[in-house]
Amino acid sequence: DQQVKQNSPSLSVQEGRISILNCDYTNSMFDYFLWYKKYPAEGPTFLISISSIKDKNEDGRFTVFLNKSAKHLSLHIVPSQPGDSAVYFCAAHPNFGNEKLTFGTGTRLTIIP
Amino acid sequence: DAGVIQSPRHEVTEMGQEVTLRCKPISGHDYLFWYRQTMMRGLELLIYFNNNVPIDDSGMPEDRFSAKMPNASFSTLKIQPSEPRDSAVYFCASSLGWQGANYFGQGTRLTVV
């Protein structure tokens, strides 16, 4: 049972445009969400997180939006740069005190120069 | 800090052999996680430790898998005996606090032939 879903396995975006990566979850107990970026032959790297008490968190070119009622979050990258080409994973924590992260299957983002 | 260090980076072994993967977490981090990444199942948590104590090993696939953390700066994941279906990339990660972002090592690519 995939509790965190990234339904788009791949996405191509023109350099300079906005990249929007989506993530849906089914477990209503999830209350903390993270995005990771992964280059080939490297481990995932933490990008940005959001707590369920917020609906938006911004860090430079990266913004994460959370819609709790829809159980949906998205990562916006603007403007997109060639170095953003990577696989992006969303991940979620269950209720407070549970340290287990559940990851989505990832979306491969390709930025076209 | 050098980040999470895993060894070896690549391991090729024959079916039935014992395999030991090693991890040095970031100094001061109190959580350590072992993950496995496969094409079929994505990134899945195998086991995690808090202050060197195993907290949840429900993700360990079989009794052939075992993990130890003898001190705050070292952990091992052992597979005995190894099987071809164990072939995957194994990641170690550490974090500070339960809600801290997981910092991943570069992974060990295991191939069992």
PDB file of N, CA and C in Angstrom, chain B residues 14-105:
ATOM      1  N   GLU B  14      28.742 -13.424  -4.123  1.00  0.00           N
ATOM      2  CA  GLU B  14      28.020 -14.606  -4.617  1.00  0.00           C
ATOM      3  C   GLU B  14      26.904 -14.979  -3.652  1.00  0.00           C
ATOM      4  N   MET B  15      25.875 -15.512  -4.225  1.00  0.00           N
ATOM      5  CA  MET B  15      24.741 -15.971  -3.427  1.00  0.00           C
ATOM      6  C   MET B  15      25.228 -16.879  -2.303  1.00  0.00           C
ATOM      7  N   GLY B  16      24.682 -16.674  -1.114  1.00  0.00           N
ATOM      8  CA  GLY B  16      25.044 -17.497   0.022  1.00  0.00           C
ATOM      9  C   GLY B  16      26.123 -16.894   0.898  1.00  0.00           C
ATOM     10  N   GLN B  17      26.819 -15.903   0.377  1.00  0.00           N
ATOM     11  CA  GLN B  17      27.882 -15.261   1.160  1.00  0.00           C
ATOM     12  C   GLN B  17      27.306 -14.240   2.127  1.00  0.00           C
ATOM     13  N   GLU B  18      28.077 -13.949   3.153  1.00  0.00           N
ATOM     14  CA  GLU B  18      27.705 -12.914   4.111  1.00  0.00           C
ATOM     15  C   GLU B  18      28.177 -11.553   3.599  1.00  0.00           C
ATOM     16  N   VAL B  19      27.316 -10.566   3.776  1.00  0.00           N
ATOM     17  CA  VAL B  19      27.644  -9.208   3.346  1.00  0.00           C
ATOM     18  C   VAL B  19      27.479  -8.272   4.541  1.00  0.00           C
ATOM     19  N   THR B  20      28.451  -7.396   4.734  1.00  0.00           N
ATOM     20  CA  THR B  20      28.364  -6.408   5.813  1.00  0.00           C
ATOM     21  C   THR B  20      28.549  -5.012   5.244  1.00  0.00           C
ATOM     22  N   LEU B  21      27.549  -4.177   5.472  1.00  0.00           N
ATOM     23  CA  LEU B  21      27.602  -2.784   5.040  1.00  0.00           C
ATOM     24  C   LEU B  21      27.842  -1.912   6.266  1.00  0.00           C
ATOM     25  N   ARG B  22      28.608  -0.850   6.067  1.00  0.00           N
ATOM     26  CA  ARG B  22      29.030  -0.034   7.198  1.00  0.00           C
ATOM     27  C   ARG B  22      28.606   1.418   7.047  1.00  0.00           C
ATOM     28  N   CYS B  23      28.412   2.064   8.186  1.00  0.00           N
ATOM     29  CA  CYS B  23      27.951   3.445   8.171  1.00  0.00           C
ATOM     30  C   CYS B  23      28.512   4.221   9.356  1.00  0.00           C
ATOM     31  N   LYS B  24      28.982   5.424   9.051  1.00  0.00           N
ATOM     32  CA  LYS B  24      29.391   6.362  10.096  1.00  0.00           C
ATOM     33  C   LYS B  24      28.479   7.577   9.993  1.00  0.00           C
ATOM     34  N   PRO B  25      27.639   7.811  10.986  1.00  0.00           N
ATOM     35  CA  PRO B  25      26.696   8.938  10.909  1.00  0.00           C
ATOM     36  C   PRO B  25      27.398  10.269  11.176  1.00  0.00           C
ATOM     37  N   ILE B  26      26.658  11.338  10.977  1.00  0.00           N
ATOM     38  CA  ILE B  26      27.181  12.668  11.295  1.00  0.00           C
ATOM     39  C   ILE B  26      27.315  12.793  12.813  1.00  0.00           C
ATOM     40  N   SER B  27      28.435  13.301  13.230  1.00  0.00           N
ATOM     41  CA  SER B  27      28.699  13.443  14.657  1.00  0.00           C
ATOM     42  C   SER B  27      27.630  14.300  15.325  1.00  0.00           C
ATOM     43  N   GLY B  28      27.104  13.799  16.437  1.00  0.00           N
ATOM     44  CA  GLY B  28      26.094  14.550  17.178  1.00  0.00           C
ATOM     45  C   GLY B  28      24.669  14.181  16.824  1.00  0.00           C
ATOM     46  N   HIS B  29      24.478  13.502  15.694  1.00  0.00           N
ATOM     47  CA  HIS B  29      23.127  13.067  15.340  1.00  0.00           C
ATOM     48  C   HIS B  29      22.719  11.894  16.216  1.00  0.00           C
ATOM     49  N   ASP B  30      21.451  11.896  16.628  1.00  0.00           N
ATOM     50  CA  ASP B  30      21.002  10.863  17.553  1.00  0.00           C
ATOM     51  C   ASP B  30      20.115   9.803  16.916  1.00  0.00           C
ATOM     52  N   TYR B  31      19.800   9.987  15.618  1.00  0.00           N
ATOM     53  CA  TYR B  31      19.019   8.974  14.909  1.00  0.00           C
ATOM     54  C   TYR B  31      19.839   8.440  13.736  1.00  0.00           C
ATOM     55  N   LEU B  32      19.737   7.129  13.523  1.00  0.00           N
ATOM     56  CA  LEU B  32      20.385   6.516  12.365  1.00  0.00           C
ATOM     57  C   LEU B  32      19.383   5.601  11.681  1.00  0.00           C
ATOM     58  N   PHE B  33      19.329   5.697  10.364  1.00  0.00           N
ATOM     59  CA  PHE B  33      18.354   4.956   9.566  1.00  0.00           C
ATOM     60  C   PHE B  33      19.084   4.147   8.500  1.00  0.00           C
ATOM     61  N   TRP B  34      18.564   2.960   8.220  1.00  0.00           N
ATOM     62  CA  TRP B  34      19.006   2.161   7.075  1.00  0.00           C
ATOM     63  C   TRP B  34      17.830   2.046   6.104  1.00  0.00           C
ATOM     64  N   TYR B  35      18.093   2.407   4.834  1.00  0.00           N
ATOM     65  CA  TYR B  35      17.100   2.330   3.780  1.00  0.00           C
ATOM     66  C   TYR B  35      17.613   1.420   2.665  1.00  0.00           C
ATOM     67  N   ARG B  36      16.661   0.942   1.870  1.00  0.00           N
ATOM     68  CA  ARG B  36      17.000   0.174   0.680  1.00  0.00           C
ATOM     69  C   ARG B  36      16.215   0.756  -0.489  1.00  0.00           C
ATOM     70  N   GLN B  37      16.890   0.924  -1.601  1.00  0.00           N
ATOM     71  CA  GLN B  37      16.216   1.438  -2.794  1.00  0.00           C
ATOM     72  C   GLN B  37      16.269   0.411  -3.909  1.00  0.00           C
ATOM     73  N   THR B  38      15.095   0.067  -4.427  1.00  0.00           N
ATOM     74  CA  THR B  38      14.992  -0.823  -5.573  1.00  0.00           C
ATOM     75  C   THR B  38      14.048  -0.200  -6.587  1.00  0.00           C
ATOM     76  N   MET B  39      14.118  -0.676  -7.809  1.00  0.00           N
ATOM     77  CA  MET B  39      13.234  -0.163  -8.845  1.00  0.00           C
ATOM     78  C   MET B  39      11.781  -0.475  -8.505  1.00  0.00           C
ATOM     79  N   MET B  40      11.557  -1.656  -7.962  1.00  0.00           N
ATOM     80  CA  MET B  40      10.180  -2.096  -7.718  1.00  0.00           C
ATOM     81  C   MET B  40       9.535  -1.391  -6.526  1.00  0.00           C
ATOM     82  N   ARG B  41      10.309  -1.200  -5.462  1.00  0.00           N
ATOM     83  CA  ARG B  41       9.714  -0.726  -4.206  1.00  0.00           C
ATOM     84  C   ARG B  41      10.144   0.681  -3.833  1.00  0.00           C
ATOM     85  N   GLY B  42      11.004   1.285  -4.630  1.00  0.00           N
ATOM     86  CA  GLY B  42      11.458   2.632  -4.306  1.00  0.00           C
ATOM     87  C   GLY B  42      12.347   2.626  -3.075  1.00  0.00           C
ATOM     88  N   LEU B  43      12.253   3.695  -2.283  1.00  0.00           N
ATOM     89  CA  LEU B  43      13.087   3.872  -1.099  1.00  0.00           C
ATOM     90  C   LEU B  43      12.291   3.423   0.121  1.00  0.00           C
ATOM     91  N   GLU B  44      12.746   2.377   0.778  1.00  0.00           N
ATOM     92  CA  GLU B  44      12.007   1.859   1.916  1.00  0.00           C
ATOM     93  C   GLU B  44      12.910   1.787   3.148  1.00  0.00           C
ATOM     94  N   LEU B  45      12.309   2.136   4.285  1.00  0.00           N
ATOM     95  CA  LEU B  45      13.043   2.122   5.549  1.00  0.00           C
ATOM     96  C   LEU B  45      13.140   0.692   6.065  1.00  0.00           C
ATOM     97  N   LEU B  46      14.344   0.280   6.418  1.00  0.00           N
ATOM     98  CA  LEU B  46      14.548  -1.075   6.952  1.00  0.00           C
ATOM     99  C   LEU B  46      14.511  -1.067   8.474  1.00  0.00           C
ATOM    100  N   ILE B  47      15.278  -0.169   9.074  1.00  0.00           N
ATOM    101  CA  ILE B  47      15.413  -0.128  10.532  1.00  0.00           C
ATOM    102  C   ILE B  47      15.943   1.239  10.922  1.00  0.00           C
ATOM    103  N   TYR B  48      15.608   1.676  12.152  1.00  0.00           N
ATOM    104  CA  TYR B  48      16.256   2.892  12.636  1.00  0.00           C
ATOM    105  C   TYR B  48      16.581   2.779  14.114  1.00  0.00           C
ATOM    106  N   PHE B  49      17.595   3.555  14.509  1.00  0.00           N
ATOM    107  CA  PHE B  49      18.101   3.576  15.867  1.00  0.00           C
ATOM    108  C   PHE B  49      17.952   4.993  16.437  1.00  0.00           C
ATOM    109  N   ASN B  50      17.745   5.039  17.738  1.00  0.00           N
ATOM    110  CA  ASN B  50      17.795   6.304  18.462  1.00  0.00           C
ATOM    111  C   ASN B  50      18.775   6.119  19.617  1.00  0.00           C
ATOM    112  N   ASN B  51      19.786   6.980  19.656  1.00  0.00           N
ATOM    113  CA  ASN B  51      20.825   6.847  20.690  1.00  0.00           C
ATOM    114  C   ASN B  51      21.356   5.417  20.777  1.00  0.00           C
ATOM    115  N   ASN B  52      21.626   4.836  19.619  1.00  0.00           N
ATOM    116  CA  ASN B  52      22.248   3.523  19.457  1.00  0.00           C
ATOM    117  C   ASN B  52      21.293   2.356  19.727  1.00  0.00           C
ATOM    118  N   VAL B  53      20.069   2.626  20.080  1.00  0.00           N
ATOM    119  CA  VAL B  53      19.108   1.576  20.413  1.00  0.00           C
ATOM    120  C   VAL B  53      18.163   1.358  19.230  1.00  0.00           C
ATOM    121  N   PRO B  54      18.012   0.112  18.771  1.00  0.00           N
ATOM    122  CA  PRO B  54      17.065  -0.129  17.660  1.00  0.00           C
ATOM    123  C   PRO B  54      15.644   0.166  18.127  1.00  0.00           C
ATOM    124  N   ILE B  55      14.927   0.975  17.347  1.00  0.00           N
ATOM    125  CA  ILE B  55      13.578   1.385  17.732  1.00  0.00           C
ATOM    126  C   ILE B  55      12.525   0.635  16.916  1.00  0.00           C
ATOM    127  N   ASP B  56      12.749   0.520  15.644  1.00  0.00           N
ATOM    128  CA  ASP B  56      11.755  -0.109  14.780  1.00  0.00           C
ATOM    129  C   ASP B  56      12.478  -0.862  13.674  1.00  0.00           C
ATOM    130  N   ASP B  57      12.338  -2.173  13.665  1.00  0.00           N
ATOM    131  CA  ASP B  57      12.960  -2.979  12.619  1.00  0.00           C
ATOM    132  C   ASP B  57      11.905  -3.664  11.762  1.00  0.00           C
ATOM    133  N   SER B  58      10.710  -3.126  11.764  1.00  0.00           N
ATOM    134  CA  SER B  58       9.609  -3.770  11.041  1.00  0.00           C
ATOM    135  C   SER B  58       9.825  -3.796   9.531  1.00  0.00           C
ATOM    136  N   GLY B  59      10.730  -2.956   9.046  1.00  0.00           N
ATOM    137  CA  GLY B  59      11.010  -2.949   7.615  1.00  0.00           C
ATOM    138  C   GLY B  59      12.055  -3.957   7.181  1.00  0.00           C
ATOM    139  N   MET B  60      12.696  -4.606   8.114  1.00  0.00           N
ATOM    140  CA  MET B  60      13.705  -5.610   7.765  1.00  0.00           C
ATOM    141  C   MET B  60      12.981  -6.775   7.105  1.00  0.00           C
ATOM    142  N   PRO B  61      13.389  -7.126   5.887  1.00  0.00           N
ATOM    143  CA  PRO B  61      12.599  -8.080   5.112  1.00  0.00           C
ATOM    144  C   PRO B  61      12.594  -9.501   5.677  1.00  0.00           C
ATOM    145  N   GLU B  62      13.697  -9.952   6.192  1.00  0.00           N
ATOM    146  CA  GLU B  62      13.762 -11.335   6.667  1.00  0.00           C
ATOM    147  C   GLU B  62      14.792 -11.440   7.779  1.00  0.00           C
ATOM    148  N   ASP B  63      14.789 -12.604   8.405  1.00  0.00           N
ATOM    149  CA  ASP B  63      15.771 -12.853   9.467  1.00  0.00           C
ATOM    150  C   ASP B  63      17.203 -12.861   8.941  1.00  0.00           C
ATOM    151  N   ARG B  64      17.362 -12.942   7.652  1.00  0.00           N
ATOM    152  CA  ARG B  64      18.712 -12.916   7.085  1.00  0.00           C
ATOM    153  C   ARG B  64      19.350 -11.541   7.263  1.00  0.00           C
ATOM    154  N   PHE B  65      18.524 -10.540   7.534  1.00  0.00           N
ATOM    155  CA  PHE B  65      19.002  -9.177   7.713  1.00  0.00           C
ATOM    156  C   PHE B  65      19.128  -8.868   9.210  1.00  0.00           C
ATOM    157  N   SER B  66      20.241  -8.243   9.561  1.00  0.00           N
ATOM    158  CA  SER B  66      20.412  -7.787  10.938  1.00  0.00           C
ATOM    159  C   SER B  66      21.214  -6.486  10.927  1.00  0.00           C
ATOM    160  N   ALA B  67      20.971  -5.651  11.920  1.00  0.00           N
ATOM    161  CA  ALA B  67      21.685  -4.372  12.021  1.00  0.00           C
ATOM    162  C   ALA B  67      22.086  -4.135  13.466  1.00  0.00           C
ATOM    163  N   LYS B  68      23.245  -3.505  13.602  1.00  0.00           N
ATOM    164  CA  LYS B  68      23.749  -3.190  14.933  1.00  0.00           C
ATOM    165  C   LYS B  68      24.279  -1.764  14.954  1.00  0.00           C
ATOM    166  N   MET B  69      24.291  -1.202  16.149  1.00  0.00           N
ATOM    167  CA  MET B  69      24.901   0.118  16.337  1.00  0.00           C
ATOM    168  C   MET B  69      25.648   0.067  17.673  1.00  0.00           C
ATOM    169  N   PRO B  70      26.873  -0.405  17.672  1.00  0.00           N
ATOM    170  CA  PRO B  70      27.611  -0.590  18.924  1.00  0.00           C
ATOM    171  C   PRO B  70      27.981   0.715  19.618  1.00  0.00           C
ATOM    172  N   ASN B  71      28.056   1.805  18.847  1.00  0.00           N
ATOM    173  CA  ASN B  71      28.326   3.109  19.458  1.00  0.00           C
ATOM    174  C   ASN B  71      27.753   4.209  18.572  1.00  0.00           C
ATOM    175  N   ALA B  72      27.864   5.424  19.030  1.00  0.00           N
ATOM    176  CA  ALA B  72      27.202   6.548  18.337  1.00  0.00           C
ATOM    177  C   ALA B  72      27.812   6.865  16.985  1.00  0.00           C
ATOM    178  N   SER B  73      28.968   6.295  16.680  1.00  0.00           N
ATOM    179  CA  SER B  73      29.632   6.677  15.435  1.00  0.00           C
ATOM    180  C   SER B  73      29.757   5.529  14.438  1.00  0.00           C
ATOM    181  N   PHE B  74      29.036   4.438  14.664  1.00  0.00           N
ATOM    182  CA  PHE B  74      29.206   3.304  13.762  1.00  0.00           C
ATOM    183  C   PHE B  74      27.987   2.393  13.780  1.00  0.00           C
ATOM    184  N   SER B  75      27.605   1.947  12.588  1.00  0.00           N
ATOM    185  CA  SER B  75      26.515   0.978  12.471  1.00  0.00           C
ATOM    186  C   SER B  75      26.820   0.028  11.326  1.00  0.00           C
ATOM    187  N   THR B  76      26.296  -1.184  11.434  1.00  0.00           N
ATOM    188  CA  THR B  76      26.441  -2.168  10.368  1.00  0.00           C
ATOM    189  C   THR B  76      25.097  -2.754  10.014  1.00  0.00           C
ATOM    190  N   LEU B  77      24.970  -3.120   8.757  1.00  0.00           N
ATOM    191  CA  LEU B  77      23.823  -3.873   8.256  1.00  0.00           C
ATOM    192  C   LEU B  77      24.388  -5.144   7.634  1.00  0.00           C
ATOM    193  N   LYS B  78      23.942  -6.285   8.148  1.00  0.00           N
ATOM    194  CA  LYS B  78      24.496  -7.554   7.693  1.00  0.00           C
ATOM    195  C   LYS B  78      23.409  -8.389   7.023  1.00  0.00           C
ATOM    196  N   ILE B  79      23.797  -9.032   5.950  1.00  0.00           N
ATOM    197  CA  ILE B  79      22.895  -9.952   5.261  1.00  0.00           C
ATOM    198  C   ILE B  79      23.598 -11.309   5.211  1.00  0.00           C
ATOM    199  N   GLN B  80      22.950 -12.296   5.790  1.00  0.00           N
ATOM    200  CA  GLN B  80      23.555 -13.620   5.832  1.00  0.00           C
ATOM    201  C   GLN B  80      22.478 -14.706   5.848  1.00  0.00           C
ATOM    202  N   PRO B  81      22.404 -15.567   4.850  1.00  0.00           N
ATOM    203  CA  PRO B  81      23.162 -15.547   3.598  1.00  0.00           C
ATOM    204  C   PRO B  81      22.520 -14.594   2.590  1.00  0.00           C
ATOM    205  N   SER B  82      23.299 -14.062   1.718  1.00  0.00           N
ATOM    206  CA  SER B  82      22.767 -13.133   0.719  1.00  0.00           C
ATOM    207  C   SER B  82      22.111 -13.904  -0.431  1.00  0.00           C
ATOM    208  N   GLU B  83      21.136 -13.256  -1.066  1.00  0.00           N
ATOM    209  CA  GLU B  83      20.415 -13.821  -2.195  1.00  0.00           C
ATOM    210  C   GLU B  83      20.362 -12.778  -3.316  1.00  0.00           C
ATOM    211  N   PRO B  84      20.191 -13.230  -4.565  1.00  0.00           N
ATOM    212  CA  PRO B  84      20.141 -12.273  -5.686  1.00  0.00           C
ATOM    213  C   PRO B  84      19.091 -11.181  -5.504  1.00  0.00           C
ATOM    214  N   ARG B  85      17.964 -11.503  -4.880  1.00  0.00           N
ATOM    215  CA  ARG B  85      16.903 -10.499  -4.707  1.00  0.00           C
ATOM    216  C   ARG B  85      17.279  -9.417  -3.687  1.00  0.00           C
ATOM    217  N   ASP B  86      18.403  -9.582  -3.012  1.00  0.00           N
ATOM    218  CA  ASP B  86      18.889  -8.536  -2.096  1.00  0.00           C
ATOM    219  C   ASP B  86      19.632  -7.440  -2.855  1.00  0.00           C
ATOM    220  N   SER B  87      19.870  -7.648  -4.124  1.00  0.00           N
ATOM    221  CA  SER B  87      20.580  -6.653  -4.925  1.00  0.00           C
ATOM    222  C   SER B  87      19.799  -5.343  -4.932  1.00  0.00           C
ATOM    223  N   ALA B  88      20.451  -4.275  -4.526  1.00  0.00           N
ATOM    224  CA  ALA B  88      19.797  -2.977  -4.379  1.00  0.00           C
ATOM    225  C   ALA B  88      20.860  -1.964  -3.972  1.00  0.00           C
ATOM    226  N   VAL B  89      20.427  -0.711  -3.830  1.00  0.00           N
ATOM    227  CA  VAL B  89      21.292   0.307  -3.227  1.00  0.00           C
ATOM    228  C   VAL B  89      20.829   0.494  -1.787  1.00  0.00           C
ATOM    229  N   TYR B  90      21.753   0.378  -0.866  1.00  0.00           N
ATOM    230  CA  TYR B  90      21.448   0.513   0.554  1.00  0.00           C
ATOM    231  C   TYR B  90      22.002   1.858   1.039  1.00  0.00           C
ATOM    232  N   PHE B  91      21.109   2.640   1.637  1.00  0.00           N
ATOM    233  CA  PHE B  91      21.491   3.947   2.148  1.00  0.00           C
ATOM    234  C   PHE B  91      21.433   3.952   3.669  1.00  0.00           C
ATOM    235  N   CYS B  92      22.386   4.653   4.234  1.00  0.00           N
ATOM    236  CA  CYS B  92      22.360   4.974   5.652  1.00  0.00           C
ATOM    237  C   CYS B  92      22.092   6.469   5.757  1.00  0.00           C
ATOM    238  N   ALA B  93      21.343   6.871   6.766  1.00  0.00           N
ATOM    239  CA  ALA B  93      21.056   8.293   6.978  1.00  0.00           C
ATOM    240  C   ALA B  93      21.069   8.572   8.471  1.00  0.00           C
ATOM    241  N   SER B  94      21.351   9.814   8.823  1.00  0.00           N
ATOM    242  CA  SER B  94      21.278  10.196  10.232  1.00  0.00           C
ATOM    243  C   SER B  94      20.541  11.515  10.349  1.00  0.00           C
ATOM    244  N   SER B  95      20.030  11.785  11.547  1.00  0.00           N
ATOM    245  CA  SER B  95      19.327  13.048  11.774  1.00  0.00           C
ATOM    246  C   SER B  95      19.483  13.456  13.226  1.00  0.00           C
ATOM    247  N   LEU B  96      19.208  14.741  13.452  1.00  0.00           N
ATOM    248  CA  LEU B  96      19.241  15.286  14.807  1.00  0.00           C
ATOM    249  C   LEU B  96      17.805  15.511  15.240  1.00  0.00           C
ATOM    250  N   GLY B  97      17.342  14.746  16.198  1.00  0.00           N
ATOM    251  CA  GLY B  97      15.965  14.866  16.613  1.00  0.00           C
ATOM    252  C   GLY B  97      15.040  14.094  15.707  1.00  0.00           C
ATOM    253  N   TRP B  98      13.845  13.838  16.191  1.00  0.00           N
ATOM    254  CA  TRP B  98      12.948  12.964  15.422  1.00  0.00           C
ATOM    255  C   TRP B  98      12.442  13.628  14.169  1.00  0.00           C
ATOM    256  N   GLN B  99      12.342  14.946  14.183  1.00  0.00           N
ATOM    257  CA  GLN B  99      11.813  15.642  13.024  1.00  0.00           C
ATOM    258  C   GLN B  99      12.920  16.227  12.155  1.00  0.00           C
ATOM    259  N   GLY B 100      14.147  15.920  12.518  1.00  0.00           N
ATOM    260  CA  GLY B 100      15.248  16.429  11.716  1.00  0.00           C
ATOM    261  C   GLY B 100      15.290  15.762  10.358  1.00  0.00           C
ATOM    262  N   ALA B 101      15.704  16.513   9.379  1.00  0.00           N
ATOM    263  CA  ALA B 101      15.836  15.935   8.047  1.00  0.00           C
ATOM    264  C   ALA B 101      16.885  14.840   8.060  1.00  0.00           C
ATOM    265  N   ASN B 102      16.578  13.778   7.375  1.00  0.00           N
ATOM    266  CA  ASN B 102      17.551  12.706   7.220  1.00  0.00           C
ATOM    267  C   ASN B 102      18.669  13.156   6.295  1.00  0.00           C
ATOM    268  N   TYR B 103      19.916  13.012   6.748  1.00  0.00           N
ATOM    269  CA  TYR B 103      21.076  13.274   5.896  1.00  0.00           C
ATOM    270  C   TYR B 103      21.605  11.919   5.438  1.00  0.00           C
ATOM    271  N   PHE B 104      21.635  11.736   4.145  1.00  0.00           N
ATOM    272  CA  PHE B 104      21.962  10.437   3.579  1.00  0.00           C
ATOM    273  C   PHE B 104      23.437  10.317   3.202  1.00  0.00           C
ATOM    274  N   GLY B 105      23.944   9.090   3.316  1.00  0.00           N
ATOM    275  CA  GLY B 105      25.229   8.770   2.742  1.00  0.00           C
ATOM    276  C   GLY B 105      25.080   8.536   1.247  1.00  0.00           C
TER     277      GLY B 105
END
